[in-house]
Amino acid sequence: MFDFEKVNIGVLGLGYVGLPLAVEFGKQIPTIGLDINQARVDELKSGRDSSLEVEPDELATATQLKFTADPADLSACNFYIVTVPTPIDRHKQPDLSPLIGASRMLGKLLKKGDIAVFESTVYPGATEEVCVPLMEEISGLKFNRDFFVGYSPERINPGDKEHRLTTIRKITSGSTPEVAEIVDQLYRRIIRAGTHKASSIRVAEAAKVIENTQRDVNIALINELALIFNRLGIDTLEVLEAAGSKWNFLPFRPGLVGGHCIGVDPYYLTHKAQAIGYQPEIILAGRRINDGMGAYVVSEVVKLMIKKHLQIAGGKVLILGLTFKENCPDLRNTRVVDIVKEFRSYDTEVDVYDPWISPTEAEHEYNITPVTELQECHYDALVLAVAHREFLAIGAEQLRRYCKPEGVLYDVKHVFATNETDGRL
């Protein structure tokens, strides 16, 4: 029987998911947070979180939490939580290499009686089909006899200060009914909103992957409606606000769909569906629409520029915002890069300005060197791509100062009035 009084937790991965988890457990249980990036470990040891998900005073309250970049430091742990990323590759196929690496690492650490819980988003079956065999092979231990696993999908919303780890209901599951109860009890110690214990790991995996797939399909519908209404000369936001006067109309808005979840998770589900011989139609159609929105935005801006006799090749465009969502520094899978690439295909000079990001990370991830100062009366077009509060505070009228007299102001995020811009999605 698992002894809750002797639990030692090891969290593998200290990003947007792992760090808040490690901090909450570290407030009451001996916890070690591991990240293979030594610089990340060093900043956390200094009491600073560059992702801005955890405040310095919160870090200070986790008195039982230690940070390390050395897996050997987790050898005394008996309850492991894996929070590594699960991205897609350039062919839009699941890239399980971080998960495989974590499973191999666990295989070297596991002892009899240990439990490993995975939080990374995967397709149904991945935990038991991919992770467990590696753990068995490397550890020499037998699954569900010597060690056990669970799955409790993350529900972190980067930049959201209202919906936090402890205030979002948590799905839990385990490889046996007894382990499922242990996992559930342990998470209930930190999740004030409560838990939902799924009947199996596969059910929990499926529940996670459809959460964002549902949002993706809904946004794709609204994006397609925007394409239709723009051709009809109807303002999309006005239509949505009118339809939203009915109590059960869902309040989705058109836009770019990026980030580590919504723009990625559907490909995990479609990969598994195709592997078992089913060709998903609606999900992939939604992905095609959402993946094409960056190119559509550029085509609309270019049309507006042509109407005003502005230069396209050799013209200057300013993109405001690079993160995948407003008021956070997260650059993962941002689709603003699609706008940048599409403008560059016209030989247009593109500047990107975003006060939230790390210039080094932007350069490393996307080969984009953001500007740090803006010049007035300099750009042929300005595209508001991310609704950071700094841009909203400036306002449309002041933003036009950075455009040439006949410059185009295009609003992707529908934050300005129709008469304040030359166009919006």
PDB file of N, CA, C and O in Angstrom, residues 222-292:
ATOM      1  N   ILE A 222     -15.971  29.702 -37.070  1.00  0.00           N
ATOM      2  CA  ILE A 222     -16.069  31.162 -37.036  1.00  0.00           C
ATOM      3  C   ILE A 222     -15.112  31.790 -38.057  1.00  0.00           C
ATOM      4  O   ILE A 222     -15.451  32.791 -38.704  1.00  0.00           O
ATOM      5  N   ASN A 223     -13.923  31.210 -38.205  1.00  0.00           N
ATOM      6  CA  ASN A 223     -12.994  31.710 -39.219  1.00  0.00           C
ATOM      7  C   ASN A 223     -13.580  31.565 -40.621  1.00  0.00           C
ATOM      8  O   ASN A 223     -13.455  32.463 -41.463  1.00  0.00           O
ATOM      9  N   GLU A 224     -14.235  30.433 -40.873  1.00  0.00           N
ATOM     10  CA  GLU A 224     -14.854  30.247 -42.188  1.00  0.00           C
ATOM     11  C   GLU A 224     -15.992  31.240 -42.391  1.00  0.00           C
ATOM     12  O   GLU A 224     -16.176  31.788 -43.492  1.00  0.00           O
ATOM     13  N   LEU A 225     -16.752  31.490 -41.345  1.00  0.00           N
ATOM     14  CA  LEU A 225     -17.815  32.499 -41.447  1.00  0.00           C
ATOM     15  C   LEU A 225     -17.224  33.871 -41.754  1.00  0.00           C
ATOM     16  O   LEU A 225     -17.791  34.641 -42.537  1.00  0.00           O
ATOM     17  N   ALA A 226     -16.062  34.183 -41.141  1.00  0.00           N
ATOM     18  CA  ALA A 226     -15.410  35.466 -41.416  1.00  0.00           C
ATOM     19  C   ALA A 226     -15.011  35.571 -42.886  1.00  0.00           C
ATOM     20  O   ALA A 226     -15.149  36.633 -43.507  1.00  0.00           O
ATOM     21  N   LEU A 227     -14.528  34.468 -43.465  1.00  0.00           N
ATOM     22  CA  LEU A 227     -14.162  34.473 -44.884  1.00  0.00           C
ATOM     23  C   LEU A 227     -15.390  34.759 -45.754  1.00  0.00           C
ATOM     24  O   LEU A 227     -15.308  35.479 -46.753  1.00  0.00           O
ATOM     25  N   ILE A 228     -16.515  34.174 -45.356  1.00  0.00           N
ATOM     26  CA  ILE A 228     -17.756  34.377 -46.120  1.00  0.00           C
ATOM     27  C   ILE A 228     -18.269  35.811 -45.959  1.00  0.00           C
ATOM     28  O   ILE A 228     -18.582  36.501 -46.941  1.00  0.00           O
ATOM     29  N   PHE A 229     -18.352  36.261 -44.708  1.00  0.00           N
ATOM     30  CA  PHE A 229     -18.920  37.588 -44.452  1.00  0.00           C
ATOM     31  C   PHE A 229     -18.060  38.696 -45.042  1.00  0.00           C
ATOM     32  O   PHE A 229     -18.583  39.723 -45.495  1.00  0.00           O
ATOM     33  N   ASN A 230     -16.744  38.519 -45.037  1.00  0.00           N
ATOM     34  CA  ASN A 230     -15.870  39.531 -45.635  1.00  0.00           C
ATOM     35  C   ASN A 230     -16.145  39.668 -47.131  1.00  0.00           C
ATOM     36  O   ASN A 230     -16.115  40.768 -47.683  1.00  0.00           O
ATOM     37  N   ARG A 231     -16.422  38.550 -47.781  1.00  0.00           N
ATOM     38  CA  ARG A 231     -16.759  38.615 -49.222  1.00  0.00           C
ATOM     39  C   ARG A 231     -18.109  39.282 -49.449  1.00  0.00           C
ATOM     40  O   ARG A 231     -18.349  39.876 -50.503  1.00  0.00           O
ATOM     41  N   LEU A 232     -18.982  39.158 -48.444  1.00  0.00           N
ATOM     42  CA  LEU A 232     -20.303  39.773 -48.556  1.00  0.00           C
ATOM     43  C   LEU A 232     -20.310  41.228 -48.115  1.00  0.00           C
ATOM     44  O   LEU A 232     -21.334  41.914 -48.215  1.00  0.00           O
ATOM     45  N   GLY A 233     -19.179  41.686 -47.604  1.00  0.00           N
ATOM     46  CA  GLY A 233     -19.101  43.057 -47.131  1.00  0.00           C
ATOM     47  C   GLY A 233     -19.811  43.279 -45.807  1.00  0.00           C
ATOM     48  O   GLY A 233     -20.262  44.390 -45.512  1.00  0.00           O
ATOM     49  N   ILE A 234     -19.922  42.213 -45.014  1.00  0.00           N
ATOM     50  CA  ILE A 234     -20.581  42.300 -43.701  1.00  0.00           C
ATOM     51  C   ILE A 234     -19.520  42.200 -42.623  1.00  0.00           C
ATOM     52  O   ILE A 234     -18.611  41.373 -42.700  1.00  0.00           O
ATOM     53  N   ASP A 235     -19.623  43.018 -41.569  1.00  0.00           N
ATOM     54  CA  ASP A 235     -18.660  42.976 -40.474  1.00  0.00           C
ATOM     55  C   ASP A 235     -18.924  41.732 -39.615  1.00  0.00           C
ATOM     56  O   ASP A 235     -20.014  41.571 -39.044  1.00  0.00           O
ATOM     57  N   THR A 236     -17.936  40.874 -39.521  1.00  0.00           N
ATOM     58  CA  THR A 236     -18.096  39.603 -38.809  1.00  0.00           C
ATOM     59  C   THR A 236     -18.435  39.801 -37.340  1.00  0.00           C
ATOM     60  O   THR A 236     -19.304  39.109 -36.788  1.00  0.00           O
ATOM     61  N   LEU A 237     -17.753  40.731 -36.686  1.00  0.00           N
ATOM     62  CA  LEU A 237     -17.988  40.935 -35.261  1.00  0.00           C
ATOM     63  C   LEU A 237     -19.426  41.400 -35.007  1.00  0.00           C
ATOM     64  O   LEU A 237     -20.063  40.971 -34.032  1.00  0.00           O
ATOM     65  N   GLU A 238     -19.951  42.257 -35.873  1.00  0.00           N
ATOM     66  CA  GLU A 238     -21.332  42.704 -35.704  1.00  0.00           C
ATOM     67  C   GLU A 238     -22.300  41.525 -35.810  1.00  0.00           C
ATOM     68  O   GLU A 238     -23.286  41.441 -35.068  1.00  0.00           O
ATOM     69  N   VAL A 239     -22.006  40.617 -36.731  1.00  0.00           N
ATOM     70  CA  VAL A 239     -22.848  39.426 -36.895  1.00  0.00           C
ATOM     71  C   VAL A 239     -22.789  38.569 -35.635  1.00  0.00           C
ATOM     72  O   VAL A 239     -23.818  38.105 -35.123  1.00  0.00           O
ATOM     73  N   LEU A 240     -21.584  38.354 -35.119  1.00  0.00           N
ATOM     74  CA  LEU A 240     -21.418  37.512 -33.937  1.00  0.00           C
ATOM     75  C   LEU A 240     -22.070  38.138 -32.699  1.00  0.00           C
ATOM     76  O   LEU A 240     -22.645  37.431 -31.864  1.00  0.00           O
ATOM     77  N   GLU A 241     -21.966  39.448 -32.590  1.00  0.00           N
ATOM     78  CA  GLU A 241     -22.612  40.119 -31.455  1.00  0.00           C
ATOM     79  C   GLU A 241     -24.127  40.018 -31.552  1.00  0.00           C
ATOM     80  O   GLU A 241     -24.810  39.830 -30.534  1.00  0.00           O
ATOM     81  N   ALA A 242     -24.658  40.122 -32.756  1.00  0.00           N
ATOM     82  CA  ALA A 242     -26.107  39.987 -32.941  1.00  0.00           C
ATOM     83  C   ALA A 242     -26.550  38.559 -32.616  1.00  0.00           C
ATOM     84  O   ALA A 242     -27.523  38.350 -31.880  1.00  0.00           O
ATOM     85  N   ALA A 243     -25.840  37.586 -33.156  1.00  0.00           N
ATOM     86  CA  ALA A 243     -26.184  36.184 -32.888  1.00  0.00           C
ATOM     87  C   ALA A 243     -25.995  35.848 -31.410  1.00  0.00           C
ATOM     88  O   ALA A 243     -26.727  35.033 -30.844  1.00  0.00           O
ATOM     89  N   GLY A 244     -25.023  36.507 -30.779  1.00  0.00           N
ATOM     90  CA  GLY A 244     -24.739  36.265 -29.367  1.00  0.00           C
ATOM     91  C   GLY A 244     -25.813  36.754 -28.433  1.00  0.00           C
ATOM     92  O   GLY A 244     -25.767  36.478 -27.225  1.00  0.00           O
ATOM     93  N   SER A 245     -26.796  37.471 -28.944  1.00  0.00           N
ATOM     94  CA  SER A 245     -27.907  37.911 -28.104  1.00  0.00           C
ATOM     95  C   SER A 245     -28.805  36.736 -27.724  1.00  0.00           C
ATOM     96  O   SER A 245     -29.641  36.859 -26.830  1.00  0.00           O
ATOM     97  N   LYS A 246     -28.637  35.593 -28.400  1.00  0.00           N
ATOM     98  CA  LYS A 246     -29.355  34.367 -28.018  1.00  0.00           C
ATOM     99  C   LYS A 246     -28.541  33.650 -26.948  1.00  0.00           C
ATOM    100  O   LYS A 246     -27.325  33.525 -27.072  1.00  0.00           O
ATOM    101  N   TRP A 247     -29.216  33.164 -25.900  1.00  0.00           N
ATOM    102  CA  TRP A 247     -28.521  32.681 -24.707  1.00  0.00           C
ATOM    103  C   TRP A 247     -27.574  31.506 -24.964  1.00  0.00           C
ATOM    104  O   TRP A 247     -26.575  31.358 -24.268  1.00  0.00           O
ATOM    105  N   ASN A 248     -27.839  30.685 -25.964  1.00  0.00           N
ATOM    106  CA  ASN A 248     -27.024  29.489 -26.153  1.00  0.00           C
ATOM    107  C   ASN A 248     -26.092  29.575 -27.352  1.00  0.00           C
ATOM    108  O   ASN A 248     -25.552  28.567 -27.790  1.00  0.00           O
ATOM    109  N   PHE A 249     -25.877  30.782 -27.870  1.00  0.00           N
ATOM    110  CA  PHE A 249     -24.899  30.956 -28.955  1.00  0.00           C
ATOM    111  C   PHE A 249     -23.507  31.002 -28.339  1.00  0.00           C
ATOM    112  O   PHE A 249     -23.252  31.744 -27.389  1.00  0.00           O
ATOM    113  N   LEU A 250     -22.577  30.206 -28.870  1.00  0.00           N
ATOM    114  CA  LEU A 250     -21.234  30.094 -28.282  1.00  0.00           C
ATOM    115  C   LEU A 250     -20.372  31.281 -28.687  1.00  0.00           C
ATOM    116  O   LEU A 250     -20.277  31.602 -29.879  1.00  0.00           O
ATOM    117  N   PRO A 251     -19.707  31.941 -27.740  1.00  0.00           N
ATOM    118  CA  PRO A 251     -19.003  33.207 -28.011  1.00  0.00           C
ATOM    119  C   PRO A 251     -17.581  33.033 -28.536  1.00  0.00           C
ATOM    120  O   PRO A 251     -16.615  33.513 -27.947  1.00  0.00           O
ATOM    121  N   PHE A 252     -17.420  32.329 -29.654  1.00  0.00           N
ATOM    122  CA  PHE A 252     -16.104  32.217 -30.273  1.00  0.00           C
ATOM    123  C   PHE A 252     -15.865  33.393 -31.210  1.00  0.00           C
ATOM    124  O   PHE A 252     -16.805  34.023 -31.701  1.00  0.00           O
ATOM    125  N   ARG A 253     -14.586  33.701 -31.461  1.00  0.00           N
ATOM    126  CA  ARG A 253     -14.202  34.812 -32.324  1.00  0.00           C
ATOM    127  C   ARG A 253     -13.194  34.324 -33.366  1.00  0.00           C
ATOM    128  O   ARG A 253     -12.435  33.394 -33.117  1.00  0.00           O
ATOM    129  N   PRO A 254     -13.151  34.954 -34.530  1.00  0.00           N
ATOM    130  CA  PRO A 254     -12.167  34.553 -35.544  1.00  0.00           C
ATOM    131  C   PRO A 254     -10.770  34.956 -35.121  1.00  0.00           C
ATOM    132  O   PRO A 254     -10.582  35.838 -34.279  1.00  0.00           O
ATOM    133  N   GLY A 255      -9.766  34.305 -35.700  1.00  0.00           N
ATOM    134  CA  GLY A 255      -8.398  34.687 -35.378  1.00  0.00           C
ATOM    135  C   GLY A 255      -7.388  33.616 -35.716  1.00  0.00           C
ATOM    136  O   GLY A 255      -7.710  32.563 -36.295  1.00  0.00           O
ATOM    137  N   LEU A 256      -6.139  33.891 -35.357  1.00  0.00           N
ATOM    138  CA  LEU A 256      -5.049  32.940 -35.545  1.00  0.00           C
ATOM    139  C   LEU A 256      -5.113  31.897 -34.434  1.00  0.00           C
ATOM    140  O   LEU A 256      -5.359  32.236 -33.275  1.00  0.00           O
ATOM    141  N   VAL A 257      -4.887  30.649 -34.780  1.00  0.00           N
ATOM    142  CA  VAL A 257      -4.981  29.570 -33.798  1.00  0.00           C
ATOM    143  C   VAL A 257      -3.617  28.918 -33.641  1.00  0.00           C
ATOM    144  O   VAL A 257      -3.187  28.109 -34.456  1.00  0.00           O
ATOM    145  N   GLY A 258      -2.912  29.310 -32.582  1.00  0.00           N
ATOM    146  CA  GLY A 258      -1.595  28.746 -32.322  1.00  0.00           C
ATOM    147  C   GLY A 258      -1.499  28.249 -30.902  1.00  0.00           C
ATOM    148  O   GLY A 258      -2.489  27.844 -30.296  1.00  0.00           O
ATOM    149  N   GLY A 259      -0.294  28.297 -30.360  1.00  0.00           N
ATOM    150  CA  GLY A 259      -0.084  27.847 -28.993  1.00  0.00           C
ATOM    151  C   GLY A 259       0.265  26.377 -28.912  1.00  0.00           C
ATOM    152  O   GLY A 259       0.269  25.647 -29.906  1.00  0.00           O
ATOM    153  N   HIS A 260       0.520  25.947 -27.681  1.00  0.00           N
ATOM    154  CA  HIS A 260       0.988  24.583 -27.457  1.00  0.00           C
ATOM    155  C   HIS A 260      -0.139  23.574 -27.422  1.00  0.00           C
ATOM    156  O   HIS A 260       0.121  22.370 -27.345  1.00  0.00           O
ATOM    157  N   CYS A 261      -1.398  24.024 -27.471  1.00  0.00           N
ATOM    158  CA  CYS A 261      -2.537  23.109 -27.314  1.00  0.00           C
ATOM    159  C   CYS A 261      -3.462  23.082 -28.528  1.00  0.00           C
ATOM    160  O   CYS A 261      -3.504  22.111 -29.265  1.00  0.00           O
ATOM    161  N   ILE A 262      -4.210  24.179 -28.726  1.00  0.00           N
ATOM    162  CA  ILE A 262      -5.295  24.147 -29.708  1.00  0.00           C
ATOM    163  C   ILE A 262      -4.782  23.869 -31.116  1.00  0.00           C
ATOM    164  O   ILE A 262      -5.406  23.135 -31.877  1.00  0.00           O
ATOM    165  N   GLY A 263      -3.631  24.434 -31.466  1.00  0.00           N
ATOM    166  CA  GLY A 263      -3.105  24.232 -32.810  1.00  0.00           C
ATOM    167  C   GLY A 263      -2.303  22.956 -32.973  1.00  0.00           C
ATOM    168  O   GLY A 263      -1.823  22.659 -34.071  1.00  0.00           O
ATOM    169  N   VAL A 264      -2.172  22.174 -31.889  1.00  0.00           N
ATOM    170  CA  VAL A 264      -1.331  20.971 -31.907  1.00  0.00           C
ATOM    171  C   VAL A 264      -2.121  19.707 -31.588  1.00  0.00           C
ATOM    172  O   VAL A 264      -2.039  18.697 -32.295  1.00  0.00           O
ATOM    173  N   ASP A 265      -2.907  19.756 -30.525  1.00  0.00           N
ATOM    174  CA  ASP A 265      -3.574  18.553 -30.024  1.00  0.00           C
ATOM    175  C   ASP A 265      -4.419  17.820 -31.059  1.00  0.00           C
ATOM    176  O   ASP A 265      -4.426  16.575 -31.079  1.00  0.00           O
ATOM    177  N   PRO A 266      -5.163  18.530 -31.943  1.00  0.00           N
ATOM    178  CA  PRO A 266      -5.977  17.793 -32.916  1.00  0.00           C
ATOM    179  C   PRO A 266      -5.155  16.845 -33.784  1.00  0.00           C
ATOM    180  O   PRO A 266      -5.663  15.785 -34.188  1.00  0.00           O
ATOM    181  N   TYR A 267      -3.893  17.186 -34.060  1.00  0.00           N
ATOM    182  CA  TYR A 267      -3.063  16.315 -34.892  1.00  0.00           C
ATOM    183  C   TYR A 267      -2.700  15.017 -34.177  1.00  0.00           C
ATOM    184  O   TYR A 267      -2.444  14.001 -34.823  1.00  0.00           O
ATOM    185  N   TYR A 268      -2.687  15.032 -32.846  1.00  0.00           N
ATOM    186  CA  TYR A 268      -2.462  13.789 -32.103  1.00  0.00           C
ATOM    187  C   TYR A 268      -3.657  12.850 -32.270  1.00  0.00           C
ATOM    188  O   TYR A 268      -3.504  11.640 -32.465  1.00  0.00           O
ATOM    189  N   LEU A 269      -4.858  13.419 -32.199  1.00  0.00           N
ATOM    190  CA  LEU A 269      -6.057  12.595 -32.354  1.00  0.00           C
ATOM    191  C   LEU A 269      -6.203  12.086 -33.776  1.00  0.00           C
ATOM    192  O   LEU A 269      -6.515  10.906 -33.994  1.00  0.00           O
ATOM    193  N   THR A 270      -5.968  12.952 -34.764  1.00  0.00           N
ATOM    194  CA  THR A 270      -6.114  12.506 -36.157  1.00  0.00           C
ATOM    195  C   THR A 270      -5.050  11.478 -36.523  1.00  0.00           C
ATOM    196  O   THR A 270      -5.303  10.571 -37.321  1.00  0.00           O
ATOM    197  N   HIS A 271      -3.850  11.602 -35.938  1.00  0.00           N
ATOM    198  CA  HIS A 271      -2.796  10.605 -36.170  1.00  0.00           C
ATOM    199  C   HIS A 271      -3.261   9.225 -35.715  1.00  0.00           C
ATOM    200  O   HIS A 271      -3.111   8.233 -36.435  1.00  0.00           O
ATOM    201  N   LYS A 272      -3.833   9.168 -34.525  1.00  0.00           N
ATOM    202  CA  LYS A 272      -4.293   7.877 -33.996  1.00  0.00           C
ATOM    203  C   LYS A 272      -5.479   7.363 -34.800  1.00  0.00           C
ATOM    204  O   LYS A 272      -5.572   6.151 -35.076  1.00  0.00           O
ATOM    205  N   ALA A 273      -6.375   8.262 -35.191  1.00  0.00           N
ATOM    206  CA  ALA A 273      -7.533   7.845 -35.989  1.00  0.00           C
ATOM    207  C   ALA A 273      -7.093   7.216 -37.304  1.00  0.00           C
ATOM    208  O   ALA A 273      -7.608   6.166 -37.714  1.00  0.00           O
ATOM    209  N   GLN A 274      -6.128   7.847 -37.976  1.00  0.00           N
ATOM    210  CA  GLN A 274      -5.632   7.313 -39.242  1.00  0.00           C
ATOM    211  C   GLN A 274      -4.895   6.002 -39.044  1.00  0.00           C
ATOM    212  O   GLN A 274      -4.942   5.110 -39.885  1.00  0.00           O
ATOM    213  N   ALA A 275      -4.226   5.847 -37.897  1.00  0.00           N
ATOM    214  CA  ALA A 275      -3.493   4.608 -37.608  1.00  0.00           C
ATOM    215  C   ALA A 275      -4.431   3.419 -37.460  1.00  0.00           C
ATOM    216  O   ALA A 275      -4.044   2.281 -37.730  1.00  0.00           O
ATOM    217  N   ILE A 276      -5.681   3.685 -37.030  1.00  0.00           N
ATOM    218  CA  ILE A 276      -6.644   2.587 -36.886  1.00  0.00           C
ATOM    219  C   ILE A 276      -7.597   2.509 -38.075  1.00  0.00           C
ATOM    220  O   ILE A 276      -8.602   1.809 -38.032  1.00  0.00           O
ATOM    221  N   GLY A 277      -7.272   3.242 -39.149  1.00  0.00           N
ATOM    222  CA  GLY A 277      -8.020   3.109 -40.386  1.00  0.00           C
ATOM    223  C   GLY A 277      -9.187   4.039 -40.578  1.00  0.00           C
ATOM    224  O   GLY A 277     -10.004   3.845 -41.490  1.00  0.00           O
ATOM    225  N   TYR A 278      -9.287   5.080 -39.736  1.00  0.00           N
ATOM    226  CA  TYR A 278     -10.378   6.045 -39.911  1.00  0.00           C
ATOM    227  C   TYR A 278      -9.811   7.375 -40.368  1.00  0.00           C
ATOM    228  O   TYR A 278      -8.865   7.896 -39.777  1.00  0.00           O
ATOM    229  N   GLN A 279     -10.388   7.926 -41.422  1.00  0.00           N
ATOM    230  CA  GLN A 279      -9.949   9.213 -41.942  1.00  0.00           C
ATOM    231  C   GLN A 279     -10.844  10.322 -41.395  1.00  0.00           C
ATOM    232  O   GLN A 279     -11.996  10.465 -41.815  1.00  0.00           O
ATOM    233  N   PRO A 280     -10.369  11.113 -40.426  1.00  0.00           N
ATOM    234  CA  PRO A 280     -11.202  12.179 -39.858  1.00  0.00           C
ATOM    235  C   PRO A 280     -11.420  13.291 -40.875  1.00  0.00           C
ATOM    236  O   PRO A 280     -10.490  13.699 -41.564  1.00  0.00           O
ATOM    237  N   GLU A 281     -12.638  13.771 -40.947  1.00  0.00           N
ATOM    238  CA  GLU A 281     -12.992  14.784 -41.929  1.00  0.00           C
ATOM    239  C   GLU A 281     -13.103  16.178 -41.301  1.00  0.00           C
ATOM    240  O   GLU A 281     -12.432  17.121 -41.706  1.00  0.00           O
ATOM    241  N   ILE A 282     -13.977  16.308 -40.320  1.00  0.00           N
ATOM    242  CA  ILE A 282     -14.254  17.625 -39.736  1.00  0.00           C
ATOM    243  C   ILE A 282     -13.014  18.196 -39.053  1.00  0.00           C
ATOM    244  O   ILE A 282     -12.699  19.381 -39.195  1.00  0.00           O
ATOM    245  N   ILE A 283     -12.308  17.368 -38.288  1.00  0.00           N
ATOM    246  CA  ILE A 283     -11.154  17.854 -37.526  1.00  0.00           C
ATOM    247  C   ILE A 283     -10.077  18.395 -38.460  1.00  0.00           C
ATOM    248  O   ILE A 283      -9.545  19.492 -38.254  1.00  0.00           O
ATOM    249  N   LEU A 284      -9.754  17.642 -39.515  1.00  0.00           N
ATOM    250  CA  LEU A 284      -8.702  18.078 -40.434  1.00  0.00           C
ATOM    251  C   LEU A 284      -9.152  19.263 -41.284  1.00  0.00           C
ATOM    252  O   LEU A 284      -8.339  20.129 -41.632  1.00  0.00           O
ATOM    253  N   ALA A 285     -10.440  19.313 -41.611  1.00  0.00           N
ATOM    254  CA  ALA A 285     -10.944  20.473 -42.352  1.00  0.00           C
ATOM    255  C   ALA A 285     -10.786  21.732 -41.502  1.00  0.00           C
ATOM    256  O   ALA A 285     -10.377  22.786 -41.996  1.00  0.00           O
ATOM    257  N   GLY A 286     -11.100  21.617 -40.218  1.00  0.00           N
ATOM    258  CA  GLY A 286     -10.917  22.746 -39.319  1.00  0.00           C
ATOM    259  C   GLY A 286      -9.473  23.174 -39.213  1.00  0.00           C
ATOM    260  O   GLY A 286      -9.157  24.375 -39.195  1.00  0.00           O
ATOM    261  N   ARG A 287      -8.577  22.192 -39.167  1.00  0.00           N
ATOM    262  CA  ARG A 287      -7.138  22.502 -39.099  1.00  0.00           C
ATOM    263  C   ARG A 287      -6.689  23.241 -40.349  1.00  0.00           C
ATOM    264  O   ARG A 287      -5.895  24.176 -40.290  1.00  0.00           O
ATOM    265  N   ARG A 288      -7.173  22.817 -41.515  1.00  0.00           N
ATOM    266  CA  ARG A 288      -6.771  23.479 -42.766  1.00  0.00           C
ATOM    267  C   ARG A 288      -7.221  24.935 -42.773  1.00  0.00           C
ATOM    268  O   ARG A 288      -6.473  25.826 -43.183  1.00  0.00           O
ATOM    269  N   ILE A 289      -8.441  25.175 -42.325  1.00  0.00           N
ATOM    270  CA  ILE A 289      -8.945  26.545 -42.283  1.00  0.00           C
ATOM    271  C   ILE A 289      -8.102  27.392 -41.332  1.00  0.00           C
ATOM    272  O   ILE A 289      -7.637  28.487 -41.677  1.00  0.00           O
ATOM    273  N   ASN A 290      -7.889  26.890 -40.120  1.00  0.00           N
ATOM    274  CA  ASN A 290      -7.152  27.676 -39.122  1.00  0.00           C
ATOM    275  C   ASN A 290      -5.701  27.885 -39.513  1.00  0.00           C
ATOM    276  O   ASN A 290      -5.137  28.956 -39.273  1.00  0.00           O
ATOM    277  N   ASP A 291      -5.089  26.882 -40.117  1.00  0.00           N
ATOM    278  CA  ASP A 291      -3.692  27.032 -40.546  1.00  0.00           C
ATOM    279  C   ASP A 291      -3.545  28.026 -41.699  1.00  0.00           C
ATOM    280  O   ASP A 291      -2.453  28.522 -41.957  1.00  0.00           O
ATOM    281  N   GLY A 292      -4.633  28.304 -42.401  1.00  0.00           N
ATOM    282  CA  GLY A 292      -4.563  29.224 -43.534  1.00  0.00           C
ATOM    283  C   GLY A 292      -4.898  30.665 -43.208  1.00  0.00           C
ATOM    284  O   GLY A 292      -4.861  31.533 -44.098  1.00  0.00           O
TER     285      GLY A 292
END
